[in-house]
Every structure is written in structure tokens, then in C-alpha cells.
XYZ file of C-alpha atoms in Angstrom:
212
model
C -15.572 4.109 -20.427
C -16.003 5.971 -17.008
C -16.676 3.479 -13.889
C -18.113 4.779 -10.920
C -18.690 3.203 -7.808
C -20.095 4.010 -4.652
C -19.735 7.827 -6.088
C -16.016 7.778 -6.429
C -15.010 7.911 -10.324
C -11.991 5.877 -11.477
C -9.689 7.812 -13.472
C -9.890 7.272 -16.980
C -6.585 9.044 -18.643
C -4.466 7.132 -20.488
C -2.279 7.037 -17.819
C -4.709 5.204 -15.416
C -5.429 2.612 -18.016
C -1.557 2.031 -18.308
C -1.567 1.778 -14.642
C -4.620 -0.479 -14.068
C -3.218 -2.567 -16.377
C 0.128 -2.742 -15.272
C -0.949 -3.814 -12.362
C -3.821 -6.103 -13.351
C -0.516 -8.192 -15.521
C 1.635 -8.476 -12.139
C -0.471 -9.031 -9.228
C -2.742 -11.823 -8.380
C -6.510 -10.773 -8.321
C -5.873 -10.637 -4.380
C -3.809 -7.114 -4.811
C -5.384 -5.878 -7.690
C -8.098 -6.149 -6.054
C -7.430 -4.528 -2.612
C -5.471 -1.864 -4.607
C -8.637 -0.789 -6.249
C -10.415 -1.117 -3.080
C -7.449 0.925 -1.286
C -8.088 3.982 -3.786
C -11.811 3.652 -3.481
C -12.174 3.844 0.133
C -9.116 6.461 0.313
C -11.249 8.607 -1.674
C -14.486 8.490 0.323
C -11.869 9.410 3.634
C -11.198 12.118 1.729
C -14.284 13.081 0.794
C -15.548 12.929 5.210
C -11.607 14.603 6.089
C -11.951 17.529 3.133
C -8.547 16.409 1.879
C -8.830 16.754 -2.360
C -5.874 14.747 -3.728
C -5.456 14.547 -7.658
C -7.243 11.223 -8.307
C -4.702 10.461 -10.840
C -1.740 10.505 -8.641
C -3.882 8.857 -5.730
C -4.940 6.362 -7.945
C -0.972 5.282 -9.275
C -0.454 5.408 -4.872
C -3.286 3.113 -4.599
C -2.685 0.928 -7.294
C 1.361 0.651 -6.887
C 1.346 0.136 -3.124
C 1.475 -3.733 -2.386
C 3.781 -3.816 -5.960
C 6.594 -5.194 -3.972
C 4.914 -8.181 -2.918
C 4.735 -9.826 -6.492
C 6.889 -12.193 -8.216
C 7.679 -9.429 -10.680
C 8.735 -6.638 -8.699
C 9.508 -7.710 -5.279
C 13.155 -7.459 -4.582
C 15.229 -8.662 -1.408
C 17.343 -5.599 -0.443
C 14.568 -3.391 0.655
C 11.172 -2.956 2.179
C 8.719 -4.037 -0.097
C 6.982 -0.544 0.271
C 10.398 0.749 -1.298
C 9.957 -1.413 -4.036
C 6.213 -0.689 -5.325
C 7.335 3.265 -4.351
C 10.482 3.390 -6.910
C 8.257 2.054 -9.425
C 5.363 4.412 -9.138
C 7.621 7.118 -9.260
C 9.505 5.887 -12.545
C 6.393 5.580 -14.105
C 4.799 8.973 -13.022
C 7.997 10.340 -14.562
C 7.903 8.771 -17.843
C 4.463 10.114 -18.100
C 5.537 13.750 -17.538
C 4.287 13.940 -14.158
C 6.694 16.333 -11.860
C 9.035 15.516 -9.534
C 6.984 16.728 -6.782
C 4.001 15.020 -7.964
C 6.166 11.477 -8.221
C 7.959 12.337 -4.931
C 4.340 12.623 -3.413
C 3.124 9.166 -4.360
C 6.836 7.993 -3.601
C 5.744 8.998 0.006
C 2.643 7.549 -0.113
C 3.375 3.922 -1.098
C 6.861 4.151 1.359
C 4.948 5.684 4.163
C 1.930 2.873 3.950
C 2.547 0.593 6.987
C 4.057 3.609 9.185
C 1.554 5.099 11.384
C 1.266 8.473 12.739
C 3.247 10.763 9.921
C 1.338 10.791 6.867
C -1.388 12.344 7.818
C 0.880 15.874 8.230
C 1.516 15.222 4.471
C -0.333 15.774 1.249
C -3.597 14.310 0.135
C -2.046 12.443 -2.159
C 0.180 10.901 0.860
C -2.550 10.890 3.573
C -5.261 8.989 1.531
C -3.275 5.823 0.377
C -2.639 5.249 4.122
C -6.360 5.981 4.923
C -7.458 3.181 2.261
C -4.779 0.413 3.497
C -6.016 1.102 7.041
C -9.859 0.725 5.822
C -9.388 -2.683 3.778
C -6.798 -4.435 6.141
C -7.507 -3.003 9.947
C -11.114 -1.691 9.545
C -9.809 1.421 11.064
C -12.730 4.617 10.807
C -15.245 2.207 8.910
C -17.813 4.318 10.335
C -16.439 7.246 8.123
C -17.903 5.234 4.946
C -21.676 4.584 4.693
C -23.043 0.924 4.398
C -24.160 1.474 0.995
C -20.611 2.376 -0.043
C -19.128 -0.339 1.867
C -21.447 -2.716 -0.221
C -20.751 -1.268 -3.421
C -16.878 -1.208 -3.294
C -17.003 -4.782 -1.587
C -19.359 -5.559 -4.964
C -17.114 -4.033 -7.403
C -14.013 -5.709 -5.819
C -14.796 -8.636 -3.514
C -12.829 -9.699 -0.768
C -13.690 -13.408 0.216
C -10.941 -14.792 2.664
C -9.106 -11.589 2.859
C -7.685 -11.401 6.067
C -6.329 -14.603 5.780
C -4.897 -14.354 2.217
C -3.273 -10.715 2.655
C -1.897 -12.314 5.751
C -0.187 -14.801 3.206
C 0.618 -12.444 0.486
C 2.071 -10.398 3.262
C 5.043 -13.462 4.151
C 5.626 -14.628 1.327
C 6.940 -11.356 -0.236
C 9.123 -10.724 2.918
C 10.404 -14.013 4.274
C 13.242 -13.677 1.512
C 13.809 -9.991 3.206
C 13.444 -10.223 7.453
C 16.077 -7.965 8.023
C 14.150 -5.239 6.336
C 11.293 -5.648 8.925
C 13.032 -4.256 11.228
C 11.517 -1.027 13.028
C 8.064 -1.746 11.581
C 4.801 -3.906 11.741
C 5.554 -6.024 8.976
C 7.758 -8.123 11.521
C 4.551 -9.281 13.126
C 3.129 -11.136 9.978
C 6.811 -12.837 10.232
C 6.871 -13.641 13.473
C 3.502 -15.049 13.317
C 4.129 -16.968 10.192
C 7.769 -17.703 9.462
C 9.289 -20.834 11.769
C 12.968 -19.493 12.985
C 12.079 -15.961 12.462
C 13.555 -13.613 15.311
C 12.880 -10.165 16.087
C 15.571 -7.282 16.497
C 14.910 -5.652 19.331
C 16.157 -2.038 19.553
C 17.074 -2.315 23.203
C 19.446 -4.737 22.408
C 20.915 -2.938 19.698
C 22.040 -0.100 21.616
C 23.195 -1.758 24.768
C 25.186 -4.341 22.229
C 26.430 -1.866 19.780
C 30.596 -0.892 19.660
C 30.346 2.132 21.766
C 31.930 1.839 24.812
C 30.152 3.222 28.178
């Protein structure tokens, strides 16, 4: 059955009910959750920006983005945005979705928590960014009307949120600090992980093995 909210329509393919359920079997209702919400408010952006994305693909970004913070998926050899990104693309390709399109949502999920590029890329790129930044900064809220806010937020509560992202957000990458490095996830563990040290890229350079 088609579900609409707030005037965004969830894709209902087979390959979005494979997804949504995929999802829905590995992540706490915290991330399925905010995924949904993530694809929901990255739609309306698009809607304000004119950017038209295929909802299917930006619907796999959406809901595959924060896979690499579950027991199931998350690894400890790479970013977690790395993780949830070779996944999506796997599973576009087994569902005969192109390289380009799989590549595309590959960017999307990897790009997530780095500012300042995606929005040079494709729809498909751009709008999973623009529905993280919504649901965990508040960034452009005034881009999405109160009556949408209150009908996403209704379809897909989020009581305690900041604090329990915050949480979700260390415990997939205190088994992984070293792949923090160069990004804002080092913040949540410096904030929340006793012993944790940052690299600092100054350092690096003036302490690396060439000589002066």
C-alpha cells in the first residue's frame, strides 16, 4: 500500500520493501526511524532546492546510511559511513540497478558527515546529506513548513533523540577511533569515550619521517 506523508510518497517497489525491511530487521527503532525521517525531509529539501533525485535510489541512501552503526553490519576497519555505503551498493546491484546508480548512493551514504562537497554532486548524493543535517543539526528547518515538520515527526517520532543518536553514534565507533580521524565523528568520541585522544594533523606532519 502507498504511504504518504507530509506530501512525500514512500517508494513502494519491491525493492523498497526489501530495503525497509532490511533495515527495519538490523537497526533499533532509533535508526530506522531517523532513516525514514532522513529520506523524508531530504525529499522536501529537494522539493524547496529543485534537485529531483530517483526516490528509489534516495530512499536505499536514506535508509542504508547509519547501517554501520548496528550490531550486524558495523565493522572495525573502516568508517562506519563505509560500511552502510558497501552495503547499499551490493544490494542496488543485486537488484539490477547500474553501476552509476549504486556508485551514486555509494557517495551519498560515504559522503554523509563531510560537509561542503556533496552538494556539487547528484540529487541522489546531495539529498541524503540534506536529511542527516535536518534530523541531527536542525540545519535549514525553515526550508520545511510546520505542518510537515509535524507530520514526519508523527509518522516517525523522535523522543530523546539528540541524546540517543549521541549514544548510537559511540558505541558503533569506540571499537574504530582511528577511523575518526579527519572528521566530526571524533567529537562524539571525545565527548563520550574516557582515554580517547585526538590526532591532530599539525602534529602529523611536523612528526612524520621526512626530514627538513
Amino acid at each position: 500500500m502507498t504511504e504518504t506523508i507530509a506530501g512525500i510518497t514512500v517508494p513502494d517497489t519491491a525493492l523498497a520493501r526489501e530495503a525497509t525491511e532490511l533495515v527495519r530487521a538490523a537497526a533499533p527503532p532509533l535508526l530506522f526511524d531517523h532513516s525514514r525521517r532522513v529520506f523524508l525531509f531530504g525529499s522536501l529539501k529537494g522539493l524547496r532546492r529543485g534537485l529531483v533525485a530517483d526516490p528509489e535510489l534516495l530512499y536505499v541512501g536514506a535508509m542504508f546510511h547509519d547501517l554501520g552503526l548496528t550490531e550486524r553490519y558495523r565493522r572495525t576497519d573502516q568508517r562506519f559511513e563505509v560500511d552502510g555505503a558497501d552495503l547499499a551498493r551490493d544490494f542496488l546491484l543485486a537488484h539490477g540497478r547500474s553501476e552509476a546508480e549504486a556508485r551514486a548512493v555509494w557517495l551519498g551514504i560515504a559522503l554523509h558527515t563531510t560537509p561542503g562537497l556533496v552538494e556539487h554532486l547528484e540529487p541522489e548524493v546531495a539529498l541524503v546529506t540534506a536529511g542527516v543535517e535536518t534530523d541531527v543539526l536542525g540545519l535549514d528547518l525553515d526550508e520545511i513548513t510546520t505542518e510537515e515538520i509535524a507530520a514526519v515527526t508523527g509518522a516517525h517520532r523522535r523522543p530523546n533523540f539528540k541524546q540517543d543518536i549521541l549514544r548510537a553514534f559511540t558505541d558503533g565507533m569506540r571499537d574504530r577511533p582511528d577511523t575518526t580521524f579527519g572528521t566530526m565523528n571524533d567529537d562524539v568520541l571525545a565527548h563520550f569515550v574516557p582515554g580517547f585522544t585526538r590526532k591532530d594533523f599539525v602534529d602529523i606532519i611536523q612528526g612524520s619521517a621526512w626530514p627538513e
